[in-house]
Amino acid sequence: MGTVKIELSMLGVAEILKWCVTKNNGRISGVDSAGIKKLQEALDEKPKTGDYFILDNFLKSRREFEFTEEEVAIIDQCLYDIPNFEGAQLPQIRYKFWPAENLA
């Protein structure tokens, strides 16, 4: 199984974790993978103290993450299916942060 390197902003990471972990409630399996855990570790580095400027710079910072093709499919499914389950608008990350060539 191949891997895919994707550059994401920390804001994009937060959005992925919101839909894949926080709002998932067990509806989509596989969100406990190593790639998702790396996203959680990266977001845990968020400054606990500081002003808006420090937090804004952190959220705008970009990192490259490596995912398996299966993890990419799971994240894509979370960003599409869970908002549909809730009748919510699809998250902007699908268009703004998540690379277009990976959209199914």
Tab-separated table of C-alpha atoms in Angstrom:
chain	number	residue	atom	x	y	z
A	1	MET	CA	0.000	0.000	0.000
A	2	GLY	CA	1.431	3.368	-1.023
A	3	THR	CA	1.745	6.505	1.013
A	4	VAL	CA	0.799	10.069	0.155
A	5	LYS	CA	2.482	13.202	1.486
A	6	ILE	CA	0.076	16.065	2.037
A	7	GLU	CA	0.927	19.548	3.274
A	8	LEU	CA	-1.697	20.902	5.669
A	9	SER	CA	-2.071	24.002	7.773
A	10	MET	CA	-2.742	23.514	11.480
A	11	LEU	CA	-6.203	24.992	10.862
A	12	GLY	CA	-6.772	22.212	8.337
A	13	VAL	CA	-5.520	19.649	10.860
A	14	ALA	CA	-7.980	20.996	13.446
A	15	GLU	CA	-10.824	20.750	10.931
A	16	ILE	CA	-9.925	17.165	10.010
A	17	LEU	CA	-9.819	16.150	13.675
A	18	LYS	CA	-13.131	17.909	14.334
A	19	TRP	CA	-14.922	15.822	11.700
A	20	CYS	CA	-12.965	12.553	11.977
A	21	VAL	CA	-12.679	12.305	15.760
A	22	THR	CA	-14.858	14.761	17.663
A	23	LYS	CA	-18.050	14.532	15.580
A	24	ASN	CA	-17.537	10.972	14.331
A	25	ASN	CA	-19.054	9.169	17.343
A	26	GLY	CA	-17.976	5.796	15.933
A	27	ARG	CA	-19.877	6.172	12.659
A	28	ILE	CA	-16.770	5.741	10.513
A	29	SER	CA	-14.126	3.264	11.632
A	30	GLY	CA	-10.383	3.552	11.153
A	31	VAL	CA	-9.924	6.995	12.681
A	32	ASP	CA	-7.542	5.560	15.271
A	33	SER	CA	-4.829	5.046	12.657
A	34	ALA	CA	-1.236	6.234	12.964
A	35	GLY	CA	-1.809	9.097	10.509
A	36	ILE	CA	-4.694	10.508	12.554
A	37	LYS	CA	-2.652	10.154	15.751
A	38	LYS	CA	0.140	12.200	14.129
A	39	LEU	CA	-2.405	14.926	13.371
A	40	GLN	CA	-3.523	14.886	17.014
A	41	GLU	CA	0.085	15.110	18.231
A	42	ALA	CA	0.747	18.053	15.925
A	43	LEU	CA	-2.352	19.890	17.152
A	44	ASP	CA	-1.383	19.204	20.773
A	45	GLU	CA	1.602	21.515	20.187
A	46	LYS	CA	-0.847	24.440	20.047
A	47	PRO	CA	0.345	27.206	22.391
A	48	LYS	CA	-1.533	27.050	25.684
A	49	THR	CA	-0.774	30.660	26.527
A	50	GLY	CA	-0.179	33.715	24.443
A	51	ASP	CA	-2.126	36.204	22.470
A	52	TYR	CA	-4.184	35.993	19.319
A	53	PHE	CA	-1.135	36.680	17.135
A	54	ILE	CA	0.743	33.623	18.466
A	55	LEU	CA	-2.290	31.365	18.039
A	56	ASP	CA	-2.978	32.750	14.559
A	57	ASN	CA	0.611	32.088	13.483
A	58	PHE	CA	0.373	28.529	14.799
A	59	LEU	CA	-2.884	27.830	12.954
A	60	LYS	CA	-1.463	29.241	9.714
A	61	SER	CA	1.768	27.235	9.974
A	62	ARG	CA	2.026	24.355	7.529
A	63	ARG	CA	3.426	20.854	7.911
A	64	GLU	CA	3.738	17.884	5.665
A	65	PHE	CA	2.069	14.690	6.827
A	66	GLU	CA	2.369	11.208	5.393
A	67	PHE	CA	-0.781	9.126	5.077
A	68	THR	CA	-1.498	5.708	3.661
A	69	GLU	CA	-3.979	5.610	0.799
A	70	GLU	CA	-6.472	3.995	3.186
A	71	GLU	CA	-6.101	6.881	5.669
A	72	VAL	CA	-6.671	9.408	2.875
A	73	ALA	CA	-9.874	7.568	1.935
A	74	ILE	CA	-11.037	7.483	5.591
A	75	ILE	CA	-10.388	11.221	6.079
A	76	ASP	CA	-12.150	12.011	2.814
A	77	GLN	CA	-15.118	9.899	3.905
A	78	CYS	CA	-15.228	11.713	7.282
A	79	LEU	CA	-15.190	15.107	5.548
A	80	TYR	CA	-18.043	14.082	3.282
A	81	ASP	CA	-20.280	11.613	5.132
A	82	ILE	CA	-20.407	13.009	8.671
A	83	PRO	CA	-21.599	16.488	7.634
A	84	ASN	CA	-24.213	14.754	5.479
A	85	PHE	CA	-25.324	12.634	8.459
A	86	GLU	CA	-25.807	15.845	10.436
A	87	GLY	CA	-27.356	17.820	7.587
A	88	ALA	CA	-24.447	20.275	7.796
A	89	GLN	CA	-22.647	22.039	5.009
A	90	LEU	CA	-19.538	20.218	3.809
A	91	PRO	CA	-16.483	21.597	5.585
A	92	GLN	CA	-14.403	24.107	3.676
A	93	ILE	CA	-11.332	21.944	4.212
A	94	ARG	CA	-12.511	19.722	1.367
A	95	TYR	CA	-11.897	22.627	-0.963
A	96	LYS	CA	-9.499	24.889	0.889
A	97	PHE	CA	-6.999	22.610	2.617
A	98	TRP	CA	-7.444	19.038	1.382
A	99	PRO	CA	-5.610	18.591	-1.939
A	100	ALA	CA	-7.962	18.403	-4.910
A	101	GLU	CA	-6.229	15.403	-6.468
A	102	ASN	CA	-7.163	13.364	-3.380
A	103	LEU	CA	-10.859	14.138	-3.484
A	104	ALA	CA	-12.971	11.211	-4.531
